[in-house]
PDB file of C-alpha atoms in Angstrom:
ATOM      1  CA  MET A   1      58.441 -27.376 -35.792  1.00 49.00           C
ATOM      2  CA  ARG A   2      55.131 -27.892 -37.426  1.00 53.00           C
ATOM      3  CA  THR A   3      52.040 -28.745 -35.390  1.00 51.00           C
ATOM      4  CA  PRO A   4      50.484 -31.943 -36.592  1.00 55.00           C
ATOM      5  CA  ARG A   5      47.088 -31.509 -38.309  1.00 56.00           C
ATOM      6  CA  LEU A   6      44.139 -33.659 -37.210  1.00 51.00           C
ATOM      7  CA  ALA A   7      42.411 -35.560 -39.901  1.00 54.00           C
ATOM      8  CA  PRO A   8      38.878 -34.295 -40.822  1.00 52.00           C
ATOM      9  CA  VAL A   9      37.427 -37.616 -39.676  1.00 51.00           C
ATOM     10  CA  VAL A  10      38.947 -37.045 -36.250  1.00 48.00           C
ATOM     11  CA  LEU A  11      37.531 -33.558 -36.039  1.00 49.00           C
ATOM     12  CA  LEU A  12      34.066 -34.742 -36.887  1.00 48.00           C
ATOM     13  CA  LEU A  13      34.246 -37.416 -34.155  1.00 49.00           C
ATOM     14  CA  ILE A  14      35.258 -34.918 -31.502  1.00 49.00           C
ATOM     15  CA  ALA A  15      32.397 -32.569 -32.537  1.00 49.00           C
ATOM     16  CA  LEU A  16      29.827 -35.434 -32.228  1.00 46.00           C
ATOM     17  CA  LEU A  17      31.204 -36.338 -28.743  1.00 48.00           C
ATOM     18  CA  VAL A  18      30.959 -32.699 -27.468  1.00 48.00           C
ATOM     19  CA  ALA A  19      27.406 -32.394 -28.846  1.00 51.00           C
ATOM     20  CA  GLY A  20      26.386 -35.562 -26.968  1.00 50.00           C
ATOM     21  CA  CYS A  21      27.797 -34.251 -23.824  1.00 49.00           C
ATOM     22  CA  GLU A  22      25.760 -31.014 -24.161  1.00 49.00           C
ATOM     23  CA  GLU A  23      22.495 -32.993 -24.507  1.00 50.00           C
ATOM     24  CA  GLU A  24      23.131 -34.895 -21.355  1.00 51.00           C
ATOM     25  CA  LEU A  25      23.528 -31.696 -19.304  1.00 46.00           C
ATOM     26  CA  PRO A  26      20.344 -30.769 -17.211  1.00 52.00           C
ATOM     27  CA  ALA A  27      18.267 -28.162 -19.032  1.00 60.00           C
ATOM     28  CA  ASP A  28      17.452 -24.852 -17.274  1.00 65.00           C
ATOM     29  CA  PRO A  29      13.784 -25.212 -16.305  1.00 61.00           C
ATOM     30  CA  SER A  30      13.276 -21.463 -16.333  1.00 65.00           C
ATOM     31  CA  ARG A  31      13.596 -21.307 -19.989  1.00 66.00           C
ATOM     32  CA  PHE A  32      10.089 -22.948 -20.097  1.00 69.00           C
ATOM     33  CA  TYR A  33       8.586 -20.374 -17.698  1.00 81.00           C
ATOM     34  CA  SER A  34       6.338 -17.678 -18.983  1.00 82.00           C
ATOM     35  CA  ASP A  35       5.465 -14.211 -17.808  1.00 88.00           C
ATOM     36  CA  LEU A  36       1.811 -13.344 -16.619  1.00 91.00           C
ATOM     37  CA  GLU A  37      -0.010 -10.248 -17.363  1.00 94.00           C
ATOM     38  CA  VAL A  38      -3.270  -9.403 -15.587  1.00 95.00           C
ATOM     39  CA  LEU A  39      -5.643  -6.791 -16.983  1.00 95.00           C
ATOM     40  CA  VAL A  40      -8.072  -5.259 -14.427  1.00 95.00           C
ATOM     41  CA  VAL A  41     -10.958  -3.572 -15.931  1.00 94.00           C
ATOM     42  CA  ALA A  42     -14.152  -2.228 -14.383  1.00 91.00           C
ATOM     43  CA  ASP A  43     -16.997  -0.730 -16.526  1.00 86.00           C
ATOM     44  CA  ASP A  44     -14.773  -1.227 -19.632  1.00 88.00           C
ATOM     45  CA  GLU A  45     -12.210   1.024 -18.189  1.00 92.00           C
ATOM     46  CA  PRO A  46      -8.672  -0.052 -17.006  1.00 95.00           C
ATOM     47  CA  ILE A  47      -7.971   0.516 -13.295  1.00 94.00           C
ATOM     48  CA  GLY A  48      -4.615   1.582 -12.103  1.00 95.00           C
ATOM     49  CA  GLY A  49      -3.251   1.152  -8.593  1.00 95.00           C
ATOM     50  CA  VAL A  50      -4.862  -2.221  -7.942  1.00 95.00           C
ATOM     51  CA  ARG A  51      -2.742  -4.553  -5.876  1.00 95.00           C
ATOM     52  CA  VAL A  52      -2.741  -8.016  -7.531  1.00 96.00           C
ATOM     53  CA  ILE A  53      -1.722 -10.932  -5.324  1.00 95.00           C
ATOM     54  CA  LEU A  54      -0.459 -14.071  -7.065  1.00 94.00           C
ATOM     55  CA  THR A  55      -0.167 -17.065  -4.752  1.00 93.00           C
ATOM     56  CA  LEU A  56       1.549 -20.346  -5.691  1.00 91.00           C
ATOM     57  CA  TYR A  57       0.558 -23.598  -3.964  1.00 86.00           C
ATOM     58  CA  ASP A  58       2.634 -26.712  -3.752  1.00 77.00           C
ATOM     59  CA  SER A  59       1.766 -30.384  -4.608  1.00 68.00           C
ATOM     60  CA  THR A  60      -0.124 -30.716  -1.158  1.00 67.00           C
ATOM     61  CA  ASN A  61      -2.230 -27.602  -1.923  1.00 64.00           C
ATOM     62  CA  ALA A  62      -0.416 -25.648   0.755  1.00 67.00           C
ATOM     63  CA  PHE A  63       0.712 -22.038   0.493  1.00 67.00           C
ATOM     64  CA  ALA A  64       4.222 -21.944  -1.004  1.00 76.00           C
ATOM     65  CA  GLU A  65       4.867 -18.478  -2.403  1.00 85.00           C
ATOM     66  CA  ARG A  66       3.196 -15.161  -2.784  1.00 90.00           C
ATOM     67  CA  SER A  67       4.036 -12.310  -5.235  1.00 93.00           C
ATOM     68  CA  LEU A  68       2.613  -8.716  -5.383  1.00 95.00           C
ATOM     69  CA  ALA A  69       2.311  -6.414  -8.311  1.00 96.00           C
ATOM     70  CA  GLU A  70       0.350  -3.210  -8.867  1.00 96.00           C
ATOM     71  CA  THR A  71      -1.578  -2.283 -12.041  1.00 96.00           C
ATOM     72  CA  SER A  72      -0.242   0.540 -14.138  1.00 96.00           C
ATOM     73  CA  SER A  73      -2.287   3.328 -15.554  1.00 95.00           C
ATOM     74  CA  SER A  74      -3.282   0.922 -18.373  1.00 96.00           C
ATOM     75  CA  GLY A  75      -4.628  -1.513 -15.809  1.00 96.00           C
ATOM     76  CA  VAL A  76      -1.993  -4.130 -16.263  1.00 96.00           C
ATOM     77  CA  ALA A  77       0.071  -5.905 -13.466  1.00 96.00           C
ATOM     78  CA  ARG A  78       2.924  -8.066 -14.683  1.00 95.00           C
ATOM     79  CA  PHE A  79       4.604 -11.120 -13.132  1.00 94.00           C
ATOM     80  CA  GLU A  80       7.739 -12.531 -14.640  1.00 91.00           C
ATOM     81  CA  ALA A  81       9.041 -16.132 -14.953  1.00 87.00           C
ATOM     82  CA  ILE A  82       5.994 -18.072 -13.641  1.00 86.00           C
ATOM     83  CA  PRO A  83       6.941 -21.751 -12.841  1.00 84.00           C
ATOM     84  CA  PRO A  84       4.449 -24.542 -13.342  1.00 83.00           C
ATOM     85  CA  GLY A  85       1.987 -24.906 -10.487  1.00 84.00           C
ATOM     86  CA  PHE A  86      -1.400 -24.084  -9.094  1.00 87.00           C
ATOM     87  CA  TYR A  87      -2.120 -20.331  -8.527  1.00 91.00           C
ATOM     88  CA  THR A  88      -4.837 -18.051  -7.230  1.00 90.00           C
ATOM     89  CA  LEU A  89      -5.197 -14.352  -8.167  1.00 92.00           C
ATOM     90  CA  GLU A  90      -6.674 -11.940  -5.668  1.00 91.00           C
ATOM     91  CA  TYR A  91      -7.135  -8.144  -5.822  1.00 92.00           C
ATOM     92  CA  GLU A  92      -7.042  -5.277  -3.232  1.00 90.00           C
ATOM     93  CA  HIS A  93      -8.549  -1.873  -3.916  1.00 90.00           C
ATOM     94  CA  ASP A  94     -10.823   0.466  -1.983  1.00 83.00           C
ATOM     95  CA  GLU A  95     -13.246   1.135  -4.825  1.00 85.00           C
ATOM     96  CA  ILE A  96     -13.554  -1.985  -6.762  1.00 88.00           C
ATOM     97  CA  VAL A  97     -14.094  -5.692  -6.221  1.00 88.00           C
ATOM     98  CA  CYS A  98     -12.920  -8.330  -8.511  1.00 89.00           C
ATOM     99  CA  ASP A  99     -13.657 -12.100  -8.862  1.00 86.00           C
ATOM    100  CA  PRO A 100     -10.614 -14.048  -7.521  1.00 85.00           C
ATOM    101  CA  PHE A 101      -9.805 -17.033  -9.670  1.00 84.00           C
ATOM    102  CA  ARG A 102      -7.565 -20.086  -9.838  1.00 88.00           C
ATOM    103  CA  PHE A 103      -5.551 -21.578 -12.709  1.00 86.00           C
ATOM    104  CA  TRP A 104      -2.911 -24.056 -13.529  1.00 86.00           C
ATOM    105  CA  VAL A 105       0.479 -23.447 -15.283  1.00 82.00           C
ATOM    106  CA  ARG A 106       1.214 -26.879 -16.658  1.00 75.00           C
ATOM    107  CA  PRO A 107       4.814 -28.258 -16.902  1.00 66.00           C
ATOM    108  CA  SER A 108       6.009 -28.524 -20.459  1.00 59.00           C
ATOM    109  CA  ASN A 109       9.095 -29.749 -22.168  1.00 55.00           C
ATOM    110  CA  SER A 110       8.259 -27.774 -25.241  1.00 55.00           C
ATOM    111  CA  TRP A 111       8.019 -24.089 -25.982  1.00 55.00           C
ATOM    112  CA  VAL A 112       5.384 -22.065 -24.050  1.00 57.00           C
ATOM    113  CA  PRO A 113       3.969 -18.651 -24.835  1.00 61.00           C
ATOM    114  CA  SER A 114       6.320 -15.917 -23.560  1.00 71.00           C
ATOM    115  CA  THR A 115       3.370 -14.183 -21.882  1.00 81.00           C
ATOM    116  CA  MET A 116       0.213 -15.524 -20.513  1.00 85.00           C
ATOM    117  CA  GLN A 117      -2.773 -13.126 -20.077  1.00 90.00           C
ATOM    118  CA  ARG A 118      -5.639 -13.029 -17.634  1.00 91.00           C
ATOM    119  CA  GLU A 119      -8.461 -10.465 -17.354  1.00 92.00           C
ATOM    120  CA  ALA A 120     -10.042  -9.792 -13.977  1.00 91.00           C
ATOM    121  CA  THR A 121     -13.801  -9.460 -13.840  1.00 86.00           C
ATOM    122  CA  CYS A 122     -14.339  -6.329 -11.662  1.00 90.00           C
ATOM    123  CA  ALA A 123     -16.994  -3.856 -10.692  1.00 89.00           C
ATOM    124  CA  TYR A 124     -16.984  -0.587  -8.765  1.00 88.00           C
ATOM    125  CA  LEU A 125     -18.145  -0.707  -5.216  1.00 84.00           C
ATOM    126  CA  ARG A 126     -21.101   1.710  -5.335  1.00 82.00           C
ATOM    127  CA  TYR A 127     -21.854   2.239  -1.707  1.00 80.00           C
ATOM    128  CA  GLY A 128     -25.257   3.250  -0.522  1.00 82.00           C
ATOM    129  CA  TRP A 129     -27.739   3.000   2.259  1.00 84.00           C
ATOM    130  CA  LEU A 130     -30.956   1.213   2.587  1.00 86.00           C
ATOM    131  CA  LEU A 131     -33.464   2.913   5.104  1.00 87.00           C
ATOM    132  CA  TRP A 132     -36.287   1.275   6.928  1.00 86.00           C
ATOM    133  CA  PRO A 133     -38.338   4.340   8.086  1.00 86.00           C
ATOM    134  CA  GLY A 134     -40.097   2.448  10.756  1.00 84.00           C
ATOM    135  CA  TYR A 135     -43.630   3.258  11.913  1.00 86.00           C
ATOM    136  CA  LEU A 136     -45.821   4.035  14.886  1.00 89.00           C
ATOM    137  CA  GLU A 137     -49.509   3.043  14.997  1.00 91.00           C
ATOM    138  CA  PHE A 138     -52.293   2.176  17.374  1.00 94.00           C
ATOM    139  CA  ASP A 139     -54.112  -1.031  16.849  1.00 90.00           C
ATOM    140  CA  PRO A 140     -57.091  -0.555  17.138  1.00 91.00           C
ATOM    141  CA  ASP A 141     -57.189   3.072  16.466  1.00 93.00           C
ATOM    142  CA  THR A 142     -60.418   3.779  18.464  1.00 96.00           C
ATOM    143  CA  VAL A 143     -61.306   2.958  22.132  1.00 96.00           C
ATOM    144  CA  ARG A 144     -64.341   3.591  24.389  1.00 96.00           C
ATOM    145  CA  MET A 145     -63.946   4.392  28.160  1.00 95.00           C
ATOM    146  CA  ASN A 146     -65.707   5.885  31.112  1.00 95.00           C
ATOM    147  CA  VAL A 147     -65.036   9.134  32.909  1.00 95.00           C
ATOM    148  CA  GLY A 148     -62.426   8.400  35.584  1.00 95.00           C
ATOM    149  CA  ASP A 149     -60.837   5.522  33.649  1.00 96.00           C
ATOM    150  CA  THR A 150     -57.142   5.602  32.771  1.00 96.00           C
ATOM    151  CA  LEU A 151     -56.007   4.968  29.167  1.00 97.00           C
ATOM    152  CA  ARG A 152     -52.846   2.990  29.333  1.00 96.00           C
ATOM    153  CA  LEU A 153     -50.574   3.290  26.212  1.00 95.00           C
ATOM    154  CA  ILE A 154     -48.830  -0.062  25.922  1.00 93.00           C
ATOM    155  CA  ARG A 155     -46.335  -1.044  23.273  1.00 91.00           C
ATOM    156  CA  GLN A 156     -47.312  -4.414  21.820  1.00 87.00           C
ATOM    157  CA  THR A 157     -44.726  -6.971  20.617  1.00 80.00           C
ATOM    158  CA  GLU A 158     -45.872  -8.868  17.604  1.00 72.00           C
ATOM    159  CA  GLY A 159     -47.220 -12.264  18.531  1.00 73.00           C
ATOM    160  CA  GLU A 160     -47.246 -11.433  22.176  1.00 79.00           C
ATOM    161  CA  ALA A 161     -50.549 -11.460  24.198  1.00 83.00           C
ATOM    162  CA  LEU A 162     -51.669  -8.276  25.938  1.00 84.00           C
ATOM    163  CA  PRO A 163     -51.882  -8.188  29.761  1.00 87.00           C
ATOM    164  CA  GLU A 164     -55.284  -8.180  31.402  1.00 87.00           C
ATOM    165  CA  PRO A 165     -56.249  -4.605  32.223  1.00 88.00           C
ATOM    166  CA  GLY A 166     -57.063  -3.887  35.843  1.00 87.00           C
ATOM    167  CA  PRO A 167     -60.295  -2.174  37.081  1.00 91.00           C
ATOM    168  CA  GLY A 168     -60.703   1.326  35.641  1.00 92.00           C
ATOM    169  CA  THR A 169     -57.968   0.707  33.011  1.00 95.00           C
ATOM    170  CA  VAL A 170     -58.420   0.680  29.204  1.00 95.00           C
ATOM    171  CA  LEU A 171     -55.522  -0.479  27.040  1.00 95.00           C
ATOM    172  CA  ALA A 172     -54.410   1.365  23.898  1.00 95.00           C
ATOM    173  CA  PRO A 173     -51.880  -0.929  22.341  1.00 94.00           C
ATOM    174  CA  TYR A 174     -49.432   0.428  19.737  1.00 93.00           C
ATOM    175  CA  ILE A 175     -46.984  -1.121  17.434  1.00 89.00           C
ATOM    176  CA  SER A 176     -43.589   0.571  17.219  1.00 86.00           C
ATOM    177  CA  VAL A 177     -40.885  -0.408  14.703  1.00 83.00           C
ATOM    178  CA  TRP A 178     -37.855   1.811  15.110  1.00 81.00           C
ATOM    179  CA  PRO A 179     -36.031   2.921  11.947  1.00 83.00           C
ATOM    180  CA  ARG A 180     -32.645   1.778  10.986  1.00 82.00           C
ATOM    181  CA  ALA A 181     -30.240   2.014   7.978  1.00 82.00           C
ATOM    182  CA  VAL A 182     -27.917  -0.560   6.551  1.00 82.00           C
ATOM    183  CA  ARG A 183     -24.902   0.122   4.343  1.00 81.00           C
ATOM    184  CA  CYS A 184     -24.886  -2.027   1.188  1.00 84.00           C
ATOM    185  CA  THR A 185     -23.466  -2.006  -2.360  1.00 85.00           C
ATOM    186  CA  ASP A 186     -24.554  -2.894  -5.884  1.00 85.00           C
ATOM    187  CA  VAL A 187     -22.099  -5.319  -7.484  1.00 84.00           C
ATOM    188  CA  PRO A 188     -22.702  -8.566  -9.195  1.00 82.00           C
ATOM    189  CA  ARG A 189     -23.272 -11.196  -6.491  1.00 76.00           C
ATOM    190  CA  GLU A 190     -20.616 -13.677  -7.906  1.00 78.00           C
ATOM    191  CA  ILE A 191     -17.859 -11.128  -7.394  1.00 82.00           C
ATOM    192  CA  LEU A 192     -18.773  -9.653  -4.076  1.00 77.00           C
ATOM    193  CA  MET A 193     -15.872 -10.220  -1.632  1.00 73.00           C
ATOM    194  CA  PRO A 194     -16.631 -11.523   1.939  1.00 71.00           C
ATOM    195  CA  HIS A 195     -15.353  -8.389   3.583  1.00 70.00           C
ATOM    196  CA  ALA A 196     -17.421  -6.003   1.494  1.00 73.00           C
ATOM    197  CA  PRO A 197     -20.933  -4.789   2.629  1.00 77.00           C
ATOM    198  CA  PRO A 198     -23.790  -7.098   1.695  1.00 81.00           C
ATOM    199  CA  LYS A 199     -25.405  -6.607  -1.701  1.00 84.00           C
ATOM    200  CA  CYS A 200     -28.415  -4.233  -1.549  1.00 85.00           C
ATOM    201  CA  GLY A 201     -30.676  -6.855  -3.209  1.00 83.00           C
ATOM    202  CA  THR A 202     -29.565  -9.413  -0.675  1.00 82.00           C
ATOM    203  CA  VAL A 203     -30.352  -7.178   2.267  1.00 82.00           C
ATOM    204  CA  VAL A 204     -33.827  -6.476   0.833  1.00 81.00           C
ATOM    205  CA  LEU A 205     -34.528 -10.226   0.381  1.00 80.00           C
ATOM    206  CA  ARG A 206     -33.231 -11.024   3.913  1.00 76.00           C
ATOM    207  CA  ASP A 207     -35.478  -8.445   5.500  1.00 73.00           C
ATOM    208  CA  SER A 208     -38.542  -8.753   3.248  1.00 69.00           C
ATOM    209  CA  SER A 209     -40.481 -10.133   6.175  1.00 66.00           C
ATOM    210  CA  ARG A 210     -40.189  -6.951   8.187  1.00 66.00           C
ATOM    211  CA  PRO A 211     -43.634  -5.239   8.640  1.00 65.00           C
ATOM    212  CA  ASP A 212     -42.253  -1.896   7.453  1.00 66.00           C
ATOM    213  CA  SER A 213     -40.641  -3.230   4.275  1.00 65.00           C
ATOM    214  CA  PRO A 214     -39.668  -2.516   1.557  1.00 75.00           C
ATOM    215  CA  PRO A 215     -36.744  -0.218   2.429  1.00 85.00           C
ATOM    216  CA  ILE A 216     -36.004   3.132   0.881  1.00 86.00           C
ATOM    217  CA  ARG A 217     -32.772   3.852  -0.895  1.00 87.00           C
ATOM    218  CA  VAL A 218     -31.179   6.902   0.755  1.00 86.00           C
ATOM    219  CA  THR A 219     -30.550   9.666  -1.857  1.00 85.00           C
ATOM    220  CA  GLU A 220     -28.276  12.642  -1.606  1.00 83.00           C
ATOM    221  CA  SER A 221     -31.305  14.879  -0.902  1.00 84.00           C
ATOM    222  CA  MET A 222     -32.415  12.670   2.009  1.00 85.00           C
ATOM    223  CA  ARG A 223     -29.065  12.454   3.769  1.00 82.00           C
ATOM    224  CA  ASP A 224     -29.481  15.524   5.970  1.00 79.00           C
ATOM    225  CA  ARG A 225     -32.934  14.486   7.151  1.00 80.00           C
ATOM    226  CA  VAL A 226     -31.708  10.901   7.850  1.00 82.00           C
ATOM    227  CA  ALA A 227     -28.658  12.158   9.731  1.00 76.00           C
ATOM    228  CA  ARG A 228     -30.989  14.032  12.197  1.00 75.00           C
ATOM    229  CA  ILE A 229     -32.530  10.659  13.137  1.00 79.00           C
ATOM    230  CA  LEU A 230     -29.803   8.177  12.684  1.00 78.00           C
ATOM    231  CA  PRO A 231     -26.481   9.232  14.308  1.00 69.00           C
ATOM    232  CA  CYS A 232     -24.078   7.653  11.792  1.00 71.00           C
ATOM    233  CA  ASP A 233     -22.006   8.473   8.775  1.00 67.00           C
ATOM    234  CA  LEU A 234     -24.173   8.319   5.623  1.00 71.00           C
ATOM    235  CA  ARG A 235     -21.527   9.205   3.071  1.00 63.00           C
ATOM    236  CA  PRO A 236     -21.480   7.017   0.018  1.00 52.00           C
ATOM    237  CA  GLU A 237     -17.789   5.905   0.564  1.00 50.00           C
ATOM    238  CA  PRO A 238     -16.903   3.375   3.127  1.00 46.00           C
ATOM    239  CA  THR A 239     -17.518   4.643   6.633  1.00 45.00           C
ATOM    240  CA  THR A 240     -14.715   5.327   9.062  1.00 44.00           C
ATOM    241  CA  GLY A 241     -16.750   5.246  12.264  1.00 44.00           C
ATOM    242  CA  GLY A 242     -17.230   1.423  12.206  1.00 45.00           C
ATOM    243  CA  PHE A 243     -21.011   1.689  11.726  1.00 49.00           C
ATOM    244  CA  SER A 244     -22.422  -1.334   9.894  1.00 50.00           C
ATOM    245  CA  GLU A 245     -25.879  -0.501  10.948  1.00 62.00           C
ATOM    246  CA  CYS A 246     -27.520   2.653  12.314  1.00 71.00           C
ATOM    247  CA  ALA A 247     -30.086   2.666  15.144  1.00 67.00           C
ATOM    248  CA  THR A 248     -32.303   5.580  16.035  1.00 72.00           C
ATOM    249  CA  TRP A 249     -32.345   7.744  19.061  1.00 69.00           C
ATOM    250  CA  GLY A 250     -34.563  10.437  20.624  1.00 75.00           C
ATOM    251  CA  SER A 251     -37.690  10.686  22.741  1.00 83.00           C
ATOM    252  CA  ILE A 252     -41.472  10.260  22.486  1.00 87.00           C
ATOM    253  CA  ARG A 253     -44.107  12.958  23.319  1.00 91.00           C
ATOM    254  CA  THR A 254     -47.625  12.072  24.549  1.00 95.00           C
ATOM    255  CA  GLU A 255     -50.428  14.514  23.914  1.00 96.00           C
ATOM    256  CA  ALA A 256     -54.211  14.456  24.472  1.00 96.00           C
ATOM    257  CA  GLY A 257     -57.416  16.285  23.363  1.00 96.00           C
ATOM    258  CA  PRO A 258     -60.176  17.947  25.423  1.00 96.00           C
ATOM    259  CA  GLY A 259     -61.446  15.949  28.394  1.00 95.00           C
ATOM    260  CA  MET A 260     -58.171  14.015  28.692  1.00 96.00           C
ATOM    261  CA  GLU A 261     -55.248  14.672  31.150  1.00 96.00           C
ATOM    262  CA  VAL A 262     -51.738  13.254  30.315  1.00 96.00           C
ATOM    263  CA  ILE A 263     -50.553  11.749  33.590  1.00 94.00           C
ATOM    264  CA  HIS A 264     -47.223  10.555  32.132  1.00 89.00           C
ATOM    265  CA  ALA A 265     -45.978   9.241  28.817  1.00 89.00           C
ATOM    266  CA  SER A 266     -47.891   5.954  28.976  1.00 93.00           C
ATOM    267  CA  ALA A 267     -51.157   6.984  30.939  1.00 95.00           C
ATOM    268  CA  VAL A 268     -53.970   9.387  30.210  1.00 96.00           C
ATOM    269  CA  LEU A 269     -56.930  10.126  32.532  1.00 97.00           C
ATOM    270  CA  ALA A 270     -60.467  10.634  31.072  1.00 95.00           C
ATOM    271  CA  GLU A 271     -62.018  13.652  32.908  1.00 95.00           C
ATOM    272  CA  ALA A 272     -65.003  14.611  30.822  1.00 94.00           C
ATOM    273  CA  CYS A 273     -67.557  12.957  28.414  1.00 94.00           C
ATOM    274  CA  GLY A 274     -67.359  13.414  24.777  1.00 95.00           C
ATOM    275  CA  ARG A 275     -65.015  12.601  21.868  1.00 96.00           C
ATOM    276  CA  SER A 276     -61.277  13.134  22.220  1.00 97.00           C
ATOM    277  CA  TRP A 277     -57.931  11.762  21.151  1.00 97.00           C
ATOM    278  CA  VAL A 278     -54.538  10.751  22.357  1.00 97.00           C
ATOM    279  CA  SER A 279     -51.339  10.720  20.214  1.00 96.00           C
ATOM    280  CA  LYS A 280     -47.753   9.789  20.322  1.00 95.00           C
ATOM    281  CA  THR A 281     -44.957  11.681  18.460  1.00 93.00           C
ATOM    282  CA  ARG A 282     -41.426  10.593  18.061  1.00 90.00           C
ATOM    283  CA  ARG A 283     -38.792  13.271  18.227  1.00 85.00           C
ATOM    284  CA  THR A 284     -35.039  13.591  17.650  1.00 77.00           C
ATOM    285  CA  GLY A 285     -32.557  13.975  20.449  1.00 70.00           C
ATOM    286  CA  ARG A 286     -33.184  17.763  20.002  1.00 67.00           C
ATOM    287  CA  THR A 287     -36.849  17.235  20.545  1.00 77.00           C
ATOM    288  CA  ILE A 288     -37.729  17.976  16.836  1.00 80.00           C
ATOM    289  CA  SER A 289     -40.504  15.841  15.346  1.00 86.00           C
ATOM    290  CA  TRP A 290     -39.250  13.286  12.834  1.00 85.00           C
ATOM    291  CA  PRO A 291     -39.355  14.580   9.231  1.00 83.00           C
ATOM    292  CA  GLU A 292     -40.414  12.442   6.234  1.00 83.00           C
ATOM    293  CA  PRO A 293     -39.897   9.708   5.240  1.00 85.00           C
ATOM    294  CA  PHE A 294     -39.980   8.645   8.903  1.00 86.00           C
ATOM    295  CA  ASP A 295     -43.396   7.693  10.272  1.00 87.00           C
ATOM    296  CA  GLY A 296     -43.296   8.807  13.878  1.00 89.00           C
ATOM    297  CA  TYR A 297     -46.837   9.935  14.628  1.00 93.00           C
ATOM    298  CA  ALA A 298     -49.813   7.854  15.799  1.00 95.00           C
ATOM    299  CA  ARG A 299     -53.218   8.825  17.090  1.00 96.00           C
ATOM    300  CA  VAL A 300     -55.962   6.915  18.781  1.00 97.00           C
ATOM    301  CA  GLU A 301     -59.597   8.286  18.802  1.00 97.00           C
ATOM    302  CA  VAL A 302     -61.307   8.175  22.235  1.00 97.00           C
ATOM    303  CA  GLU A 303     -64.957   8.128  23.049  1.00 96.00           C
ATOM    304  CA  ILE A 304     -65.674   9.014  26.792  1.00 95.00           C
ATOM    305  CA  VAL A 305     -69.017   7.974  28.306  1.00 93.00           C
ATOM    306  CA  GLY A 306     -70.567   7.521  31.766  1.00 83.00           C
ATOM    307  CA  CYS A 307     -71.670  11.036  32.560  1.00 78.00           C
TER     308      CYS A 307
END
């Protein structure tokens, strides 16, 4: 029995109906998604091992989805099938800092590039230390007193009035600014992350009003000397001891010239007429006088009269 053949017109009609049905089916939106490649470069060199964090936000600008990728040896991190939306890119690495940025992937009913590309603006975190050497000085640096008087060495706070000396007492005020060191880094201000140390230039600007400014950049040759005074880690990489600022430690030695007797660290008795002197010397915890560049010595000239 022969199967009846359909007329060509009928076949054409069926084909048109089927095509119409296909057009009415919902299109797969992922076919309009594109991939994202992020190139991370610092000092014109690609950086491998950087964690790139891609965050998608919903229509209310609330966190919706987060994806992680790590850069290859060529400095590229790849994310596949990125749907339309608002995104941020962030970066995590111990030695570099990158400028996080935001961008839109617009919805489209037409063809989109198979791969979007972004390049991160990055810089190496060059850690260093800024040192304020501090200083010690008498003001004024000469005094006059009588035999039997006591010279009282008194630390003066800037802007604070000195006390009235009692009978038989002469004041020798001195100004003392203790040294300290601050960890900082040199990267462009616009890409310095909040958790990173402050920019060195920012620290200098912030503390430019200090009487012992400007600070000194700690070099490799200075580190051993500085470590004797400031008990903290002065390595160029991030510290592990939690020091964000280093304070000094140690002791002060008071000495006097002929005709003067040191009663204690802040009082010296005048015993004979003539010219003499009194000095203060800062020392480390091991009673070693501070080396350069620390200024830890001050001397006041004394004239003793009344004989």
